Amino acid sequence: ETGVTQSPTHLIKTRGQQVTLRCSSQSGHNTVSWYQQALGQGPQFIFQYYREEENGRGNFPPRFSGLQFPNYSSELNVNALELDDSALYLCASSLGPGLGTEAFFGQGTRLTVV
Amino acid sequence: GESVGLHLPTLSVQEGDNSIINCAYSNSASDYFIWYKQESGKGPQFIIDIRSNMDKRQGQRVTVLLNKTVKHLSLQIAATQPGDSAVYFCAEMANTGFQKLVFGTGTRLLVSP
């Protein structure tokens, strides 16, 4: 167990809908990153939040957005869902955004878009 | 680039054998490398890391080798056990001011008793 918890574990949505995924970071961790993992592939970086601000983003469109709260928990929001958004969404927390700081992953949320 | 393969290569070994999983990374500016283990239905789990100023690092039953000349990383698992069966990913990170892990193509390790 990493101490990083994600909810829900599974979710089914219809194309065009919006979804919110949640992540509670490990105690003491102020940095949260979100990744998308399509079936049979490695995780791909979506964005990172550090002290409630987005401080880095991958190649994902603006309909992927996030929030980080004062307790450092985080949300990932996806608008106008597309079939290709079906994936495992992973949250990782760390003590800071710096190089070499170990990231601890949650178990993920499996999103299916139909 | 950051693309990853659609088809996972598989390494099948017998219990007790040593396993070697290889990875080619893409960014010559990457400073930090990590190996993760991912079991079915779970998130990636940290195994071992190595910085770019090192070429070898050892942990418990695992060794990571880094060859920056050819941008190659390997994970050696000694005395492989059935519990080691999982998908293994290498990941690289450059010093960009934020933690962006770029994952390589995973390798499925199957350990037979």
Tab-separated table of C-alpha atoms in Angstrom:
chain	number	residue	atom	x	y	z
A	1	GLU	CA	0.000	0.000	0.000
A	2	THR	CA	1.346	3.413	-1.002
A	3	GLY	CA	-1.050	5.582	0.970
A	4	VAL	CA	-2.343	7.133	-2.257
A	5	THR	CA	-6.044	6.457	-2.715
A	6	GLN	CA	-8.166	7.068	-5.788
A	7	SER	CA	-11.895	7.074	-6.257
A	8	PRO	CA	-13.882	5.651	-7.817
A	9	THR	CA	-12.092	2.440	-8.799
A	10	HIS	CA	-14.262	1.906	-11.866
A	11	LEU	CA	-16.514	4.203	-13.851
A	12	ILE	CA	-18.580	3.980	-17.012
A	13	LYS	CA	-19.526	7.160	-18.853
A	14	THR	CA	-21.185	8.027	-22.131
A	15	ARG	CA	-19.406	9.898	-24.908
A	16	GLY	CA	-19.838	13.663	-24.461
A	17	GLN	CA	-20.280	13.489	-20.706
A	18	GLN	CA	-17.962	14.941	-18.083
A	19	VAL	CA	-16.128	13.040	-15.367
A	20	THR	CA	-14.309	13.900	-12.144
A	21	LEU	CA	-11.722	11.564	-10.658
A	22	ARG	CA	-10.313	12.022	-7.170
A	23	CYS	CA	-6.986	11.369	-5.504
A	24	SER	CA	-5.857	11.586	-1.902
A	25	SER	CA	-2.123	11.956	-1.674
A	26	GLN	CA	0.123	10.283	0.841
A	27	SER	CA	0.452	12.163	4.127
A	28	GLY	CA	3.031	14.932	3.861
A	29	HIS	CA	3.125	14.920	0.065
A	30	ASN	CA	2.466	18.291	-1.595
A	31	THR	CA	2.833	17.213	-5.224
A	32	VAL	CA	0.341	15.217	-7.267
A	33	SER	CA	0.719	14.028	-10.852
A	34	TRP	CA	-1.888	12.435	-13.085
A	35	TYR	CA	-1.227	9.846	-15.773
A	36	GLN	CA	-3.356	8.121	-18.387
A	37	GLN	CA	-2.611	4.478	-19.130
A	38	ALA	CA	-4.289	2.973	-22.174
A	39	LEU	CA	-4.560	-0.796	-22.332
A	40	GLY	CA	-1.224	-2.427	-23.131
A	41	GLN	CA	0.733	0.806	-22.901
A	42	GLY	CA	2.825	2.679	-20.387
A	43	PRO	CA	1.356	5.589	-18.422
A	44	GLN	CA	1.412	9.002	-20.112
A	45	PHE	CA	1.844	12.208	-18.120
A	46	ILE	CA	-1.183	14.500	-18.081
A	47	PHE	CA	-0.167	17.199	-15.599
A	48	GLN	CA	1.292	17.890	-12.177
A	49	TYR	CA	0.090	20.037	-9.285
A	50	TYR	CA	2.398	21.477	-6.676
A	51	ARG	CA	0.996	23.498	-3.778
A	52	GLU	CA	-2.349	23.985	-5.519
A	53	GLU	CA	-0.867	25.230	-8.814
A	54	GLU	CA	-0.398	23.385	-12.094
A	55	ASN	CA	3.364	23.369	-12.654
A	56	GLY	CA	3.701	21.084	-15.656
A	57	ARG	CA	1.565	19.616	-18.388
A	58	GLY	CA	1.864	16.880	-20.996
A	59	ASN	CA	0.349	16.655	-24.476
A	60	PHE	CA	-3.289	16.565	-23.464
A	61	PRO	CA	-6.036	18.932	-24.686
A	62	PRO	CA	-7.571	21.601	-22.436
A	63	ARG	CA	-10.648	19.466	-21.790
A	64	PHE	CA	-8.370	17.670	-19.328
A	65	SER	CA	-8.157	19.920	-16.277
A	66	GLY	CA	-7.367	19.547	-12.631
A	67	LEU	CA	-7.415	21.002	-9.178
A	68	GLN	CA	-5.377	20.595	-6.045
A	69	PHE	CA	-6.845	21.458	-2.682
A	70	PRO	CA	-5.184	22.911	0.452
A	71	ASN	CA	-4.914	19.402	1.899
A	72	TYR	CA	-3.066	18.450	-1.336
A	73	SER	CA	-5.737	16.072	-2.538
A	74	SER	CA	-6.499	16.465	-6.214
A	75	GLU	CA	-9.151	16.094	-8.889
A	76	LEU	CA	-8.866	15.314	-12.574
A	77	ASN	CA	-11.738	16.577	-14.713
A	78	VAL	CA	-12.345	15.495	-18.275
A	79	ASN	CA	-14.992	17.254	-20.354
A	80	ALA	CA	-16.645	16.119	-23.578
A	81	LEU	CA	-15.542	12.530	-23.130
A	82	GLU	CA	-14.393	10.626	-26.197
A	83	LEU	CA	-14.165	6.876	-26.689
A	84	ASP	CA	-10.356	7.118	-26.713
A	85	ASP	CA	-10.442	8.520	-23.171
A	86	SER	CA	-11.144	4.981	-21.978
A	87	ALA	CA	-8.102	4.126	-19.876
A	88	LEU	CA	-6.709	3.615	-16.393
A	89	TYR	CA	-6.119	6.997	-14.769
A	90	LEU	CA	-3.312	7.005	-12.241
A	91	CYS	CA	-2.478	9.521	-9.589
A	92	ALA	CA	0.999	9.743	-8.060
A	93	SER	CA	2.068	11.797	-5.070
A	94	SER	CA	5.528	12.864	-3.935
A	95	LEU	CA	7.249	15.021	-1.343
A	96	GLY	CA	8.034	17.616	-3.962
A	97	PRO	CA	8.298	18.265	-7.690
A	98	GLY	CA	12.048	17.931	-7.863
A	99	LEU	CA	14.136	15.420	-9.735
A	100	GLY	CA	14.680	12.196	-7.891
A	101	THR	CA	11.765	12.547	-5.512
A	102	GLU	CA	10.019	9.195	-5.452
A	103	ALA	CA	6.479	9.146	-6.787
A	104	PHE	CA	3.975	6.797	-5.164
A	105	PHE	CA	1.107	5.639	-7.354
A	106	GLY	CA	-2.461	4.880	-6.411
A	107	GLN	CA	-4.325	1.864	-7.743
A	108	GLY	CA	-5.973	3.903	-10.471
A	109	THR	CA	-9.481	4.583	-11.725
A	110	ARG	CA	-10.612	2.495	-14.687
A	111	LEU	CA	-12.711	4.751	-16.944
A	112	THR	CA	-14.755	3.247	-19.740
A	113	VAL	CA	-16.407	5.577	-22.248
A	114	VAL	CA	-19.219	4.050	-24.295
B	1	GLY	CA	9.427	10.742	-28.908
B	2	GLU	CA	7.167	9.609	-26.149
B	3	SER	CA	5.373	6.831	-27.953
B	4	VAL	CA	5.135	3.427	-26.373
B	5	GLY	CA	4.518	0.095	-28.052
B	6	LEU	CA	1.073	-1.409	-28.374
B	7	HIS	CA	2.264	-4.964	-27.927
B	8	LEU	CA	4.045	-5.915	-24.754
B	9	PRO	CA	7.120	-8.097	-25.192
B	10	THR	CA	7.130	-11.068	-22.842
B	11	LEU	CA	9.957	-12.715	-20.953
B	12	SER	CA	9.247	-16.194	-19.634
B	13	VAL	CA	11.599	-17.677	-17.038
B	14	GLN	CA	11.705	-20.524	-14.561
B	15	GLU	CA	11.620	-19.883	-10.843
B	16	GLY	CA	15.154	-19.421	-9.565
B	17	ASP	CA	16.529	-18.132	-12.863
B	18	ASN	CA	17.973	-14.661	-13.209
B	19	SER	CA	15.913	-12.277	-15.357
B	20	ILE	CA	17.137	-9.373	-17.438
B	21	ILE	CA	14.668	-6.794	-18.738
B	22	ASN	CA	15.910	-4.185	-21.177
B	23	CYS	CA	14.745	-0.699	-22.030
B	24	ALA	CA	15.797	1.921	-24.561
B	25	TYR	CA	15.075	5.477	-23.518
B	26	SER	CA	14.571	8.436	-25.796
B	27	ASN	CA	15.861	11.631	-24.197
B	28	SER	CA	19.617	12.118	-23.885
B	29	ALA	CA	18.896	14.954	-21.419
B	30	SER	CA	17.197	12.630	-18.936
B	31	ASP	CA	18.834	12.730	-15.520
B	32	TYR	CA	16.911	10.168	-13.552
B	33	PHE	CA	15.635	6.692	-14.321
B	34	ILE	CA	13.275	4.418	-12.470
B	35	TRP	CA	12.039	0.862	-12.842
B	36	TYR	CA	8.434	0.151	-11.902
B	37	LYS	CA	6.555	-3.111	-11.426
B	38	GLN	CA	2.865	-3.163	-12.258
B	39	GLU	CA	0.664	-6.054	-11.250
B	40	SER	CA	-2.753	-6.567	-12.749
B	41	GLY	CA	-5.291	-4.094	-11.384
B	42	LYS	CA	-2.697	-2.049	-9.512
B	43	GLY	CA	-0.695	1.102	-10.031
B	44	PRO	CA	3.039	1.039	-10.794
B	45	GLN	CA	5.233	0.185	-7.820
B	46	PHE	CA	8.741	1.637	-7.445
B	47	ILE	CA	11.518	-0.953	-7.650
B	48	ILE	CA	14.795	0.890	-8.017
B	49	ASP	CA	16.146	4.138	-9.402
B	50	ILE	CA	19.421	5.457	-10.758
B	51	ARG	CA	20.761	8.897	-11.537
B	52	SER	CA	22.607	9.743	-14.725
B	53	ASN	CA	25.938	10.118	-12.920
B	54	MET	CA	25.900	6.411	-12.058
B	55	ASP	CA	26.097	3.322	-14.261
B	56	LYS	CA	25.047	0.673	-11.759
B	57	ARG	CA	22.941	0.462	-8.642
B	58	GLN	CA	22.000	-2.557	-6.585
B	59	GLY	CA	19.025	-3.242	-4.400
B	60	GLN	CA	17.613	-6.351	-2.813
B	61	ARG	CA	17.704	-8.985	-5.580
B	62	VAL	CA	17.625	-6.248	-8.231
B	63	THR	CA	20.333	-4.391	-10.122
B	64	VAL	CA	19.878	-1.543	-12.575
B	65	LEU	CA	22.480	-0.827	-15.248
B	66	LEU	CA	22.604	2.426	-17.184
B	67	ASN	CA	24.469	2.925	-20.448
B	68	LYS	CA	24.105	6.565	-21.447
B	69	THR	CA	26.177	6.135	-24.601
B	70	VAL	CA	23.519	3.979	-26.210
B	71	LYS	CA	20.609	5.223	-24.053
B	72	HIS	CA	19.968	1.798	-22.603
B	73	LEU	CA	18.725	0.698	-19.212
B	74	SER	CA	18.411	-2.813	-17.854
B	75	LEU	CA	16.889	-4.421	-14.786
B	76	GLN	CA	18.345	-7.627	-13.473
B	77	ILE	CA	16.317	-9.711	-11.046
B	78	ALA	CA	18.213	-12.440	-9.231
B	79	ALA	CA	16.582	-15.742	-8.293
B	80	THR	CA	13.265	-14.800	-9.890
B	81	GLN	CA	10.173	-15.847	-7.950
B	82	PRO	CA	6.549	-16.387	-9.072
B	83	GLY	CA	5.639	-13.214	-7.175
B	84	ASP	CA	7.854	-11.277	-9.574
B	85	SER	CA	5.395	-11.970	-12.399
B	86	ALA	CA	4.129	-8.572	-13.557
B	87	VAL	CA	4.650	-5.914	-16.220
B	88	TYR	CA	7.861	-3.945	-15.774
B	89	PHE	CA	8.295	-0.386	-17.029
B	90	CYS	CA	11.333	1.798	-17.189
B	91	ALA	CA	10.726	5.521	-16.849
B	92	GLU	CA	12.943	8.516	-17.471
B	93	MET	CA	12.805	12.036	-16.123
B	94	ALA	CA	14.577	15.176	-17.241
B	95	ASN	CA	15.313	18.117	-14.968
B	96	THR	CA	12.432	20.307	-16.173
B	97	GLY	CA	11.392	21.721	-12.816
B	98	PHE	CA	8.512	19.316	-12.536
B	99	GLN	CA	8.243	15.553	-12.337
B	100	LYS	CA	7.304	14.264	-15.740
B	101	LEU	CA	7.932	10.558	-15.937
B	102	VAL	CA	8.182	9.257	-19.500
B	103	PHE	CA	7.468	5.547	-19.486
B	104	GLY	CA	8.968	3.082	-21.922
B	105	THR	CA	7.397	0.028	-23.476
B	106	GLY	CA	6.571	-2.404	-20.727
B	107	THR	CA	7.808	-5.977	-20.575
B	108	ARG	CA	5.658	-8.748	-19.192
B	109	LEU	CA	7.622	-11.124	-16.965
B	110	LEU	CA	6.128	-14.587	-16.522
B	111	VAL	CA	7.739	-16.799	-13.885
B	112	SER	CA	6.896	-20.484	-13.903
B	113	PRO	CA	7.229	-22.538	-10.712
